[in-house]
Amino acid sequence: MSVFTNYKPKWFRDLAPEHQERVENEIKVFNYKAGAMIEQKGNGPLSWIGVVNGLIKVSVGNADGRITSLIGIPAGGWIGEGSLLKNEIRRYDVFALRDSVIAKMPQSTFEWLLDNSIVFNRFLLVQLNERLGQFVGRTENDRLLDADGRVASCLSELFNPQLYPNDEYRLNITQEEIGYLARVSRQRTNQALKRLAELKIIELEYGAVCILDLEALHAFYQNQ
């Protein structure tokens, strides 16, 4: 069964039928347990990575063992186009934060789409521009926001409609996972989430967060 039987990202739906057929034939699907490494820093760029189900994180570390999380990618998101476009080794690790189903498009298929699909090229332009804005905003927020603001910003990132298209405003994610991505302690993350819940911006469930007011979530950290 094709990965696109029940999961059809917009970029795929917009492709010409002959392009869809090749992608369906060549893309592969893998299951990863929580904590498993999906891609390792220093390896060649062999594939474009999509999250069919689950949650992954992109992180970097140094020789002293210090690790920092860069971004989280929920279901619907794709990552790794930069390394493929530049044909350079990966400069980051990709881990599964929870059990995840991952689609991998081979480098050869990715490059073939670049050569043959204007639609795919337009998608990548928007994707790269949105990703750049995400990293610029994260750098600013990390330097200027308090812990409450960083947690709110982290949640807002995970509901970015361009990078992670999802019709639902509910995400299966634990407070510990949010803390990893926001680079905030678990205790402080708990306090921030409770504050957002008290303001009726989010609703907390066991192992999940529901966004009640996305605009208010943006305003919460943007007005700090």
Coordinates of N, CA and C in Angstrom, one line a residue:
M1 N 0.8 -1.2 0.0 CA 0.0 0.0 0.0 C 0.9 1.2 0.0
S2 N 0.5 2.2 -0.8 CA 1.3 3.4 -0.9 C 1.2 4.3 0.3
V3 N 2.2 5.0 0.7 CA 2.1 5.9 1.8 C 1.1 7.0 1.6
F4 N 0.8 7.3 0.3 CA -0.1 8.3 0.0 C -1.6 7.8 -0.2
T5 N -1.8 6.6 0.3 CA -3.2 6.1 0.2 C -4.1 6.9 1.2
N6 N -3.6 7.2 2.4 CA -4.4 7.9 3.4 C -3.8 9.2 3.7
Y7 N -2.6 9.5 3.2 CA -1.8 10.7 3.6 C -1.4 11.3 2.3
K8 N -2.0 12.5 2.0 CA -1.6 13.2 0.7 C -1.3 14.6 1.0
P9 N 0.0 14.9 1.2 CA 0.4 16.3 1.4 C 0.0 17.2 0.2
K10 N -0.2 18.5 0.4 CA -0.6 19.4 -0.7 C 0.3 19.4 -1.8
W11 N 1.6 19.4 -1.5 CA 2.6 19.4 -2.6 C 2.5 18.2 -3.5
F12 N 2.1 17.0 -2.9 CA 1.9 15.8 -3.7 C 0.6 15.9 -4.6
R13 N -0.5 16.4 -4.0 CA -1.7 16.6 -4.7 C -1.6 17.5 -5.9
D14 N -0.7 18.5 -5.8 CA -0.6 19.5 -6.8 C 0.3 19.0 -8.0
L15 N 1.0 17.9 -7.8 CA 1.9 17.4 -8.9 C 1.1 16.8 -10.1
A16 N 1.7 16.8 -11.2 CA 1.1 16.2 -12.4 C 0.9 14.7 -12.1
P17 N -0.1 14.0 -12.7 CA -0.3 12.6 -12.5 C 1.0 11.7 -12.7
E18 N 1.8 12.0 -13.8 CA 2.9 11.2 -14.0 C 4.0 11.4 -13.0
H19 N 4.0 12.6 -12.4 CA 5.0 12.9 -11.3 C 4.5 12.2 -10.0
Q20 N 3.3 12.2 -9.8 CA 2.7 11.5 -8.6 C 3.1 10.0 -8.7
E21 N 2.9 9.5 -9.9 CA 3.2 8.0 -10.0 C 4.6 7.7 -9.7
R22 N 5.6 8.5 -10.1 CA 7.0 8.1 -9.8 C 7.2 8.3 -8.3
V23 N 6.7 9.4 -7.7 CA 6.9 9.6 -6.3 C 6.4 8.4 -5.5
E24 N 5.1 8.0 -5.8 CA 4.5 6.9 -5.1 C 5.3 5.6 -5.3
N25 N 5.9 5.4 -6.4 CA 6.7 4.2 -6.6 C 8.0 4.2 -5.9
E26 N 8.6 5.3 -5.7 CA 10.0 5.4 -5.2 C 10.1 5.8 -3.7
I27 N 9.1 6.4 -3.2 CA 9.2 6.8 -1.8 C 9.1 5.6 -0.9
K28 N 9.8 5.6 0.2 CA 9.8 4.5 1.2 C 9.3 5.0 2.6
V29 N 8.7 4.0 3.3 CA 8.2 4.4 4.6 C 8.9 3.5 5.7
F30 N 9.2 4.2 6.8 CA 9.9 3.5 7.9 C 9.2 3.8 9.2
N31 N 9.3 2.9 10.2 CA 8.8 3.1 11.5 C 9.9 3.2 12.5
Y32 N 9.9 4.3 13.3 CA 10.9 4.5 14.3 C 10.3 4.6 15.7
K33 N 11.0 3.9 16.6 CA 10.5 4.0 18.0 C 11.0 5.3 18.6
A34 N 10.3 5.8 19.7 CA 10.7 7.0 20.4 C 12.2 6.9 20.8
G35 N 13.0 8.0 20.5 CA 14.4 8.0 20.8 C 15.3 7.5 19.7
A36 N 14.8 6.9 18.7 CA 15.6 6.4 17.6 C 16.1 7.5 16.7
M37 N 17.3 7.3 16.2 CA 17.9 8.3 15.3 C 17.4 8.0 13.9
I38 N 16.9 9.0 13.2 CA 16.4 8.9 11.9 C 17.5 9.3 10.9
E39 N 18.2 10.3 11.1 CA 19.3 10.7 10.3 C 20.4 11.2 11.2
Q40 N 21.7 11.0 10.8 CA 22.8 11.3 11.7 C 23.6 12.4 11.1
K41 N 24.0 13.4 11.9 CA 24.9 14.4 11.5 C 26.2 13.9 10.9
G42 N 26.6 14.4 9.7 CA 27.8 14.0 9.1 C 27.6 13.0 7.9
N43 N 26.4 12.4 7.9 CA 26.1 11.5 6.8 C 25.7 12.3 5.5
G44 N 25.7 11.6 4.4 CA 25.3 12.3 3.1 C 23.8 12.5 3.1
P45 N 23.4 13.4 2.3 CA 21.9 13.7 2.1 C 21.3 12.7 1.2
L46 N 20.8 11.6 1.7 CA 20.3 10.5 0.8 C 18.8 10.7 0.5
S47 N 18.1 11.5 1.4 CA 16.6 11.5 1.2 C 16.0 12.8 1.8
W48 N 14.8 13.1 1.3 CA 14.0 14.1 1.8 C 13.0 13.4 2.8
I49 N 12.8 14.0 4.0 CA 12.2 13.3 5.1 C 10.8 13.9 5.4
G50 N 9.8 13.1 5.4 CA 8.5 13.6 5.8 C 7.9 12.8 7.0
V51 N 7.2 13.5 7.9 CA 6.6 12.9 9.0 C 5.1 12.6 8.7
V52 N 4.9 11.3 8.5 CA 3.5 10.8 8.2 C 2.7 10.8 9.5
N53 N 3.3 10.3 10.6 CA 2.7 10.3 11.9 C 3.8 10.4 12.9
G54 N 3.5 11.0 14.1 CA 4.4 11.1 15.1 C 5.0 12.5 15.3
L55 N 6.2 12.6 15.9 CA 6.9 13.8 16.2 C 8.4 13.6 16.2
I56 N 9.1 14.4 15.5 CA 10.6 14.3 15.4 C 11.2 15.6 15.8
K57 N 12.5 15.6 16.1 CA 13.2 16.8 16.5 C 14.5 16.8 15.7
V58 N 14.9 18.1 15.4 CA 16.2 18.3 14.7 C 17.1 18.9 15.8
S59 N 18.3 18.4 16.0 CA 19.2 18.8 17.1 C 20.6 18.8 16.6
V60 N 21.4 19.5 17.3 CA 22.9 19.6 17.1 C 23.6 19.4 18.4
G61 N 24.8 18.9 18.3 CA 25.6 18.7 19.5 C 27.1 18.9 19.2
N62 N 27.9 19.0 20.3 CA 29.4 19.2 20.1 C 30.1 18.0 20.8
A63 N 31.4 18.1 20.7 CA 32.3 17.0 21.2 C 32.2 16.9 22.7
D64 N 31.7 17.9 23.4 CA 31.6 17.9 24.9 C 30.3 17.2 25.3
G65 N 29.5 16.9 24.4 CA 28.2 16.2 24.7 C 27.0 17.2 24.9
R66 N 27.3 18.4 24.7 CA 26.2 19.4 24.8 C 25.3 19.3 23.5
I67 N 24.0 19.2 23.8 CA 23.0 19.1 22.7 C 21.9 20.1 22.8
T68 N 21.5 20.7 21.7 CA 20.4 21.7 21.7 C 19.5 21.3 20.6
S69 N 18.2 21.4 20.9 CA 17.1 21.1 19.9 C 16.9 22.4 19.1
L70 N 16.8 22.2 17.8 CA 16.6 23.4 16.9 C 15.1 23.5 16.6
I71 N 14.5 22.5 16.1 CA 13.1 22.6 15.8 C 12.4 21.2 16.0
G72 N 11.1 21.2 16.1 CA 10.3 20.0 16.1 C 9.5 19.9 14.9
I73 N 9.3 18.7 14.4 CA 8.5 18.5 13.1 C 7.4 17.6 13.4
P74 N 6.2 18.1 13.5 CA 5.0 17.2 13.7 C 4.5 16.5 12.4
A75 N 3.5 15.7 12.5 CA 2.9 15.1 11.3 C 2.6 16.1 10.3
G76 N 2.9 15.9 9.0 CA 2.6 16.8 7.9 C 3.8 17.6 7.5
G77 N 4.9 17.6 8.3 CA 6.0 18.4 8.0 C 7.1 17.6 7.2
W78 N 7.9 18.3 6.4 CA 9.0 17.7 5.7 C 10.3 18.5 6.0
I79 N 11.4 17.8 6.0 CA 12.7 18.4 6.4 C 13.8 17.8 5.6
G80 N 14.8 18.6 5.4 CA 16.1 18.1 4.7 C 16.3 18.6 3.3
E81 N 15.4 19.5 2.8 CA 15.6 19.9 1.5 C 16.9 20.8 1.3
G82 N 17.3 21.5 2.4 CA 18.5 22.3 2.3 C 19.7 21.5 2.0
S83 N 19.9 20.4 2.7 CA 21.1 19.5 2.5 C 21.1 18.9 1.1
L84 N 19.9 18.6 0.6 CA 19.8 18.0 -0.8 C 20.1 19.0 -1.8
L85 N 19.6 20.2 -1.7 CA 19.8 21.3 -2.7 C 21.3 21.7 -2.7
K86 N 22.0 21.7 -1.6 CA 23.4 22.0 -1.6 C 24.3 20.8 -1.7
N87 N 23.7 19.6 -1.7 CA 24.4 18.4 -1.8 C 25.6 18.3 -0.8
E88 N 25.3 18.6 0.4 CA 26.3 18.6 1.5 C 25.9 17.6 2.6
I89 N 26.8 17.3 3.4 CA 26.5 16.3 4.5 C 25.5 17.0 5.5
R90 N 24.8 16.2 6.1 CA 23.8 16.7 7.1 C 24.6 17.4 8.3
R91 N 24.1 18.5 8.7 CA 24.7 19.3 9.7 C 24.0 19.2 11.0
Y92 N 23.1 18.2 11.1 CA 22.2 18.1 12.3 C 21.8 16.6 12.4
D93 N 21.4 16.2 13.6 CA 20.8 14.9 13.8 C 19.2 15.0 13.8
V94 N 18.6 14.0 13.4 CA 17.1 13.9 13.4 C 16.7 12.7 14.3
F95 N 16.0 13.0 15.4 CA 15.5 11.9 16.3 C 14.0 11.8 16.3
A96 N 13.5 10.7 16.6 CA 12.0 10.5 16.9 C 11.8 10.8 18.3
L97 N 11.0 11.8 18.6 CA 10.6 12.1 20.0 C 9.6 11.1 20.5
R98 N 8.8 10.6 19.6 CA 7.8 9.5 20.0 C 7.8 8.6 18.8
D99 N 7.1 7.5 19.0 CA 7.0 6.5 17.9 C 6.5 7.2 16.6
S100 N 7.2 7.1 15.5 CA 6.9 7.9 14.3 C 6.9 7.1 13.0
V101 N 6.1 7.4 12.1 CA 6.1 6.9 10.8 C 6.7 7.9 9.8
I102 N 7.8 7.6 9.2 CA 8.6 8.5 8.4 C 8.7 8.1 6.9
A103 N 8.4 9.0 6.1 CA 8.5 8.8 4.6 C 9.8 9.4 4.2
K104 N 10.6 8.7 3.3 CA 11.8 9.1 2.8 C 11.8 9.1 1.2
M105 N 12.0 10.3 0.7 CA 12.0 10.4 -0.8 C 13.5 10.3 -1.2
P106 N 13.9 9.4 -2.0 CA 15.3 9.3 -2.4 C 15.8 10.6 -3.1
Q107 N 17.1 10.8 -2.9 CA 17.7 12.0 -3.5 C 17.5 12.1 -5.0
S108 N 17.6 11.0 -5.7 CA 17.4 10.9 -7.1 C 16.0 11.4 -7.5
T109 N 15.0 11.0 -6.7 CA 13.6 11.4 -7.0 C 13.4 12.9 -6.8
F110 N 14.0 13.3 -5.7 CA 13.9 14.7 -5.3 C 14.5 15.6 -6.4
E111 N 15.7 15.2 -6.9 CA 16.3 16.0 -8.0 C 15.6 15.9 -9.3
W112 N 14.9 14.7 -9.6 CA 14.1 14.6 -10.8 C 12.9 15.5 -10.7
L113 N 12.3 15.7 -9.6 CA 11.2 16.6 -9.4 C 11.6 18.0 -9.6
L114 N 12.8 18.4 -9.1 CA 13.3 19.7 -9.3 C 13.5 20.0 -10.8
D115 N 13.9 19.0 -11.6 CA 14.2 19.2 -13.0 C 12.9 19.2 -13.8
N116 N 11.8 18.6 -13.3 CA 10.6 18.4 -14.1 C 9.3 19.0 -13.6
S117 N 9.3 19.5 -12.4 CA 8.0 20.0 -11.9 C 8.1 21.5 -11.4
I118 N 7.5 22.4 -12.1 CA 7.5 23.8 -11.7 C 6.7 23.9 -10.4
V119 N 5.6 23.1 -10.2 CA 4.8 23.1 -9.0 C 5.7 22.8 -7.8
F120 N 6.5 21.7 -7.9 CA 7.3 21.3 -6.8 C 8.4 22.4 -6.5
N121 N 8.9 23.0 -7.5 CA 9.9 24.1 -7.3 C 9.2 25.3 -6.5
R122 N 8.0 25.6 -6.9 CA 7.3 26.7 -6.2 C 7.1 26.3 -4.8
F123 N 6.7 25.1 -4.5 CA 6.5 24.7 -3.1 C 7.8 24.8 -2.3
L124 N 8.9 24.4 -2.9 CA 10.1 24.5 -2.1 C 10.5 25.9 -1.9
L125 N 10.3 26.9 -2.8 CA 10.6 28.3 -2.5 C 9.8 28.8 -1.3
V126 N 8.5 28.5 -1.3 CA 7.7 28.9 -0.1 C 8.2 28.2 1.1
Q127 N 8.5 26.9 1.1 CA 9.0 26.1 2.2 C 10.3 26.7 2.8
L128 N 11.2 27.0 1.9 CA 12.5 27.6 2.3 C 12.4 29.0 2.9
N129 N 11.5 29.8 2.3 CA 11.3 31.1 2.9 C 10.6 31.1 4.2
E130 N 9.7 30.1 4.4 CA 9.0 30.0 5.7 C 9.9 29.5 6.7
R131 N 10.8 28.5 6.4 CA 11.8 28.0 7.3 C 12.8 29.0 7.7
L132 N 13.2 29.9 6.8 CA 14.1 31.0 7.2 C 13.5 31.9 8.2
G133 N 12.2 32.3 7.9 CA 11.5 33.1 8.9 C 11.3 32.4 10.2
Q134 N 11.2 31.1 10.2 CA 11.0 30.4 11.5 C 12.3 30.5 12.3
F135 N 13.5 30.3 11.6 CA 14.7 30.4 12.4 C 15.1 31.8 12.8
V136 N 14.8 32.8 12.0 CA 15.0 34.1 12.4 C 14.2 34.5 13.6
G137 N 12.9 34.1 13.6 CA 12.0 34.3 14.7 C 12.5 33.6 16.0
R138 N 12.9 32.4 15.8 CA 13.4 31.6 17.0 C 14.6 32.2 17.6
T139 N 15.5 32.7 16.8 CA 16.7 33.3 17.3 C 16.3 34.6 18.2
E140 N 15.4 35.3 17.6 CA 14.9 36.5 18.3 C 14.2 36.2 19.6
N141 N 13.3 35.2 19.5 CA 12.6 34.8 20.7 C 13.5 34.2 21.8
D142 N 14.5 33.4 21.4 CA 15.3 32.8 22.4 C 16.1 33.9 23.2
R143 N 16.4 35.0 22.5 CA 17.2 36.0 23.2 C 16.3 37.0 24.0
L144 N 15.0 37.2 23.6 CA 14.2 38.2 24.2 C 13.1 37.7 25.1
L145 N 12.6 36.5 24.9 CA 11.5 36.1 25.6 C 11.8 35.3 26.9
D146 N 10.9 35.4 27.9 CA 11.0 34.6 29.1 C 10.5 33.2 28.8
A147 N 10.5 32.3 29.8 CA 10.2 30.9 29.6 C 8.7 30.8 29.1
D148 N 7.8 31.6 29.6 CA 6.4 31.5 29.1 C 6.3 31.8 27.7
G149 N 7.0 32.9 27.2 CA 7.0 33.3 25.8 C 7.6 32.2 24.9
R150 N 8.7 31.6 25.4 CA 9.4 30.5 24.6 C 8.5 29.3 24.4
V151 N 7.8 29.0 25.4 CA 6.8 27.8 25.3 C 5.7 28.2 24.4
A152 N 5.2 29.4 24.5 CA 4.1 29.8 23.6 C 4.6 29.8 22.1
S153 N 5.8 30.3 21.9 CA 6.4 30.4 20.6 C 6.6 29.0 20.0
C154 N 7.1 28.1 20.9 CA 7.3 26.7 20.4 C 6.0 26.1 19.9
L155 N 4.9 26.3 20.7 CA 3.6 25.7 20.3 C 3.2 26.4 19.0
S156 N 3.4 27.7 18.9 CA 3.0 28.3 17.6 C 3.7 27.8 16.4
E157 N 5.0 27.5 16.6 CA 5.8 26.9 15.5 C 5.2 25.6 15.0
L158 N 4.7 24.8 16.0 CA 4.2 23.4 15.7 C 2.9 23.5 15.0
F159 N 2.3 24.6 15.0 CA 1.0 24.8 14.3 C 1.1 25.7 13.1
N160 N 2.3 25.9 12.5 CA 2.5 26.7 11.4 C 1.8 26.0 10.2
P161 N 0.8 26.7 9.6 CA 0.0 26.0 8.5 C 0.8 25.8 7.2
Q162 N 1.9 26.5 7.0 CA 2.6 26.3 5.8 C 3.6 25.1 5.9
L163 N 4.3 25.1 7.0 CA 5.3 24.1 7.2 C 4.7 22.7 7.7
Y164 N 3.6 22.8 8.5 CA 3.0 21.6 9.0 C 1.5 21.7 8.8
P165 N 1.1 21.5 7.6 CA -0.4 21.7 7.3 C -1.2 20.6 8.1
N166 N -2.1 21.0 8.8 CA -2.9 20.1 9.7 C -4.3 20.8 9.9
D167 N -5.4 20.1 9.7 CA -6.7 20.7 9.9 C -7.1 20.7 11.3
E168 N -6.4 20.0 12.1 CA -6.7 19.9 13.6 C -5.9 20.8 14.4
Y169 N -6.4 21.3 15.5 CA -5.7 22.1 16.4 C -5.3 21.4 17.7
R170 N -5.1 20.1 17.5 CA -4.7 19.2 18.6 C -3.4 18.5 18.2
L171 N -2.5 18.4 19.1 CA -1.2 17.8 18.8 C -0.9 16.9 20.0
N172 N -0.6 15.6 19.6 CA -0.1 14.6 20.6 C 1.3 15.0 21.0
I173 N 1.5 15.6 22.1 CA 2.8 16.0 22.6 C 2.8 16.1 24.1
T174 N 3.8 15.6 24.8 CA 3.9 15.7 26.2 C 4.6 17.0 26.7
Q175 N 4.4 17.3 27.9 CA 5.0 18.5 28.4 C 6.5 18.4 28.4
E176 N 7.0 17.2 28.6 CA 8.5 17.0 28.5 C 9.0 17.2 27.1
E177 N 8.2 16.8 26.1 CA 8.6 17.0 24.7 C 8.6 18.5 24.4
I178 N 7.6 19.2 24.9 CA 7.6 20.7 24.6 C 8.8 21.4 25.3
G179 N 9.1 20.9 26.5 CA 10.3 21.5 27.1 C 11.6 21.2 26.4
Y180 N 11.7 20.1 25.8 CA 12.9 19.8 24.9 C 13.0 20.8 23.8
L181 N 11.9 21.0 23.1 CA 11.9 21.8 21.9 C 12.0 23.3 22.3
A182 N 11.4 23.7 23.4 CA 11.5 25.1 23.8 C 12.7 25.4 24.6
R183 N 13.5 24.4 24.9 CA 14.7 24.5 25.7 C 14.4 25.2 27.1
V184 N 13.4 24.6 27.7 CA 12.9 25.1 29.0 C 12.7 23.9 29.9
S185 N 13.0 24.0 31.2 CA 12.9 22.9 32.1 C 11.5 22.4 32.2
R186 N 11.3 21.1 32.5 CA 10.0 20.5 32.6 C 9.1 21.3 33.6
Q187 N 9.6 21.6 34.7 CA 8.8 22.3 35.7 C 8.4 23.7 35.2
R188 N 9.3 24.4 34.6 CA 8.9 25.7 34.1 C 8.0 25.6 32.9
T189 N 8.1 24.5 32.1 CA 7.2 24.3 31.0 C 5.8 24.1 31.5
N190 N 5.7 23.3 32.6 CA 4.4 23.0 33.2 C 3.7 24.3 33.7
Q191 N 4.5 25.2 34.3 CA 4.0 26.5 34.7 C 3.5 27.3 33.5
A192 N 4.3 27.3 32.5 CA 3.9 28.1 31.3 C 2.6 27.6 30.7
L193 N 2.5 26.3 30.6 CA 1.3 25.7 29.9 C 0.1 25.9 30.8
K194 N 0.2 25.9 32.1 CA -0.9 26.2 33.0 C -1.4 27.6 32.8
R195 N -0.4 28.5 32.7 CA -0.8 29.9 32.5 C -1.6 30.1 31.2
L196 N -1.1 29.5 30.1 CA -1.8 29.6 28.8 C -3.2 28.9 28.9
A197 N -3.3 27.9 29.7 CA -4.6 27.2 29.8 C -5.5 28.1 30.6
E198 N -5.0 28.8 31.6 CA -5.8 29.7 32.4 C -6.4 30.9 31.6
L199 N -5.6 31.3 30.6 CA -6.0 32.4 29.7 C -6.9 31.9 28.6
K200 N -7.2 30.6 28.6 CA -8.1 30.0 27.6 C -7.5 30.1 26.2
I201 N -6.2 30.0 26.1 CA -5.5 30.0 24.8 C -5.3 28.6 24.4
I202 N -5.0 27.7 25.3 CA -4.9 26.3 25.0 C -5.7 25.4 26.0
E203 N -5.8 24.2 25.7 CA -6.4 23.2 26.6 C -5.5 22.0 26.8
L204 N -5.2 21.6 28.0 CA -4.3 20.5 28.2 C -5.1 19.2 28.3
E205 N -4.6 18.2 27.6 CA -5.1 16.9 27.8 C -3.9 16.0 28.2
Y206 N -4.2 14.7 28.5 CA -3.1 13.8 28.9 C -2.3 13.5 27.6
G207 N -1.1 13.9 27.5 CA -0.2 13.6 26.4 C -0.6 14.4 25.1
A208 N -1.3 15.5 25.3 CA -1.7 16.3 24.1 C -2.0 17.8 24.5
V209 N -2.0 18.6 23.5 CA -2.3 20.0 23.7 C -3.3 20.4 22.6
C210 N -4.4 21.1 22.9 CA -5.3 21.7 22.0 C -5.2 23.2 22.0
I211 N -5.1 23.7 20.8 CA -5.1 25.2 20.6 C -6.5 25.7 20.5
L212 N -6.9 26.6 21.4 CA -8.2 27.1 21.4 C -8.2 28.5 20.6
D213 N -7.1 29.2 20.7 CA -7.1 30.5 20.0 C -5.7 30.7 19.5
L214 N -5.5 30.4 18.2 CA -4.1 30.5 17.7 C -3.6 32.0 17.6
E215 N -4.5 32.9 17.3 CA -4.1 34.3 17.2 C -3.7 34.8 18.6
A216 N -4.4 34.4 19.6 CA -4.1 34.8 21.0 C -2.7 34.2 21.4
L217 N -2.4 33.0 20.9 CA -1.1 32.4 21.2 C 0.0 33.2 20.5
H218 N -0.2 33.6 19.3 CA 0.8 34.4 18.6 C 1.0 35.7 19.4
A219 N -0.1 36.4 19.8 CA -0.1 37.7 20.5 C 0.6 37.5 21.8
F220 N 0.5 36.4 22.5 CA 1.0 36.2 23.8 C 2.5 36.4 23.9
Y221 N 3.2 35.8 22.9 CA 4.7 36.0 22.9 C 5.2 37.2 22.1
Q222 N 4.4 37.6 21.1 CA 4.8 38.7 20.3 C 4.7 40.0 21.0
N223 N 3.8 40.1 22.0 CA 3.7 41.3 22.8 C 4.5 41.4 24.0
Q224 N 5.4 40.4 24.2 CA 6.3 40.5 25.4 C 7.4 41.5 25.2

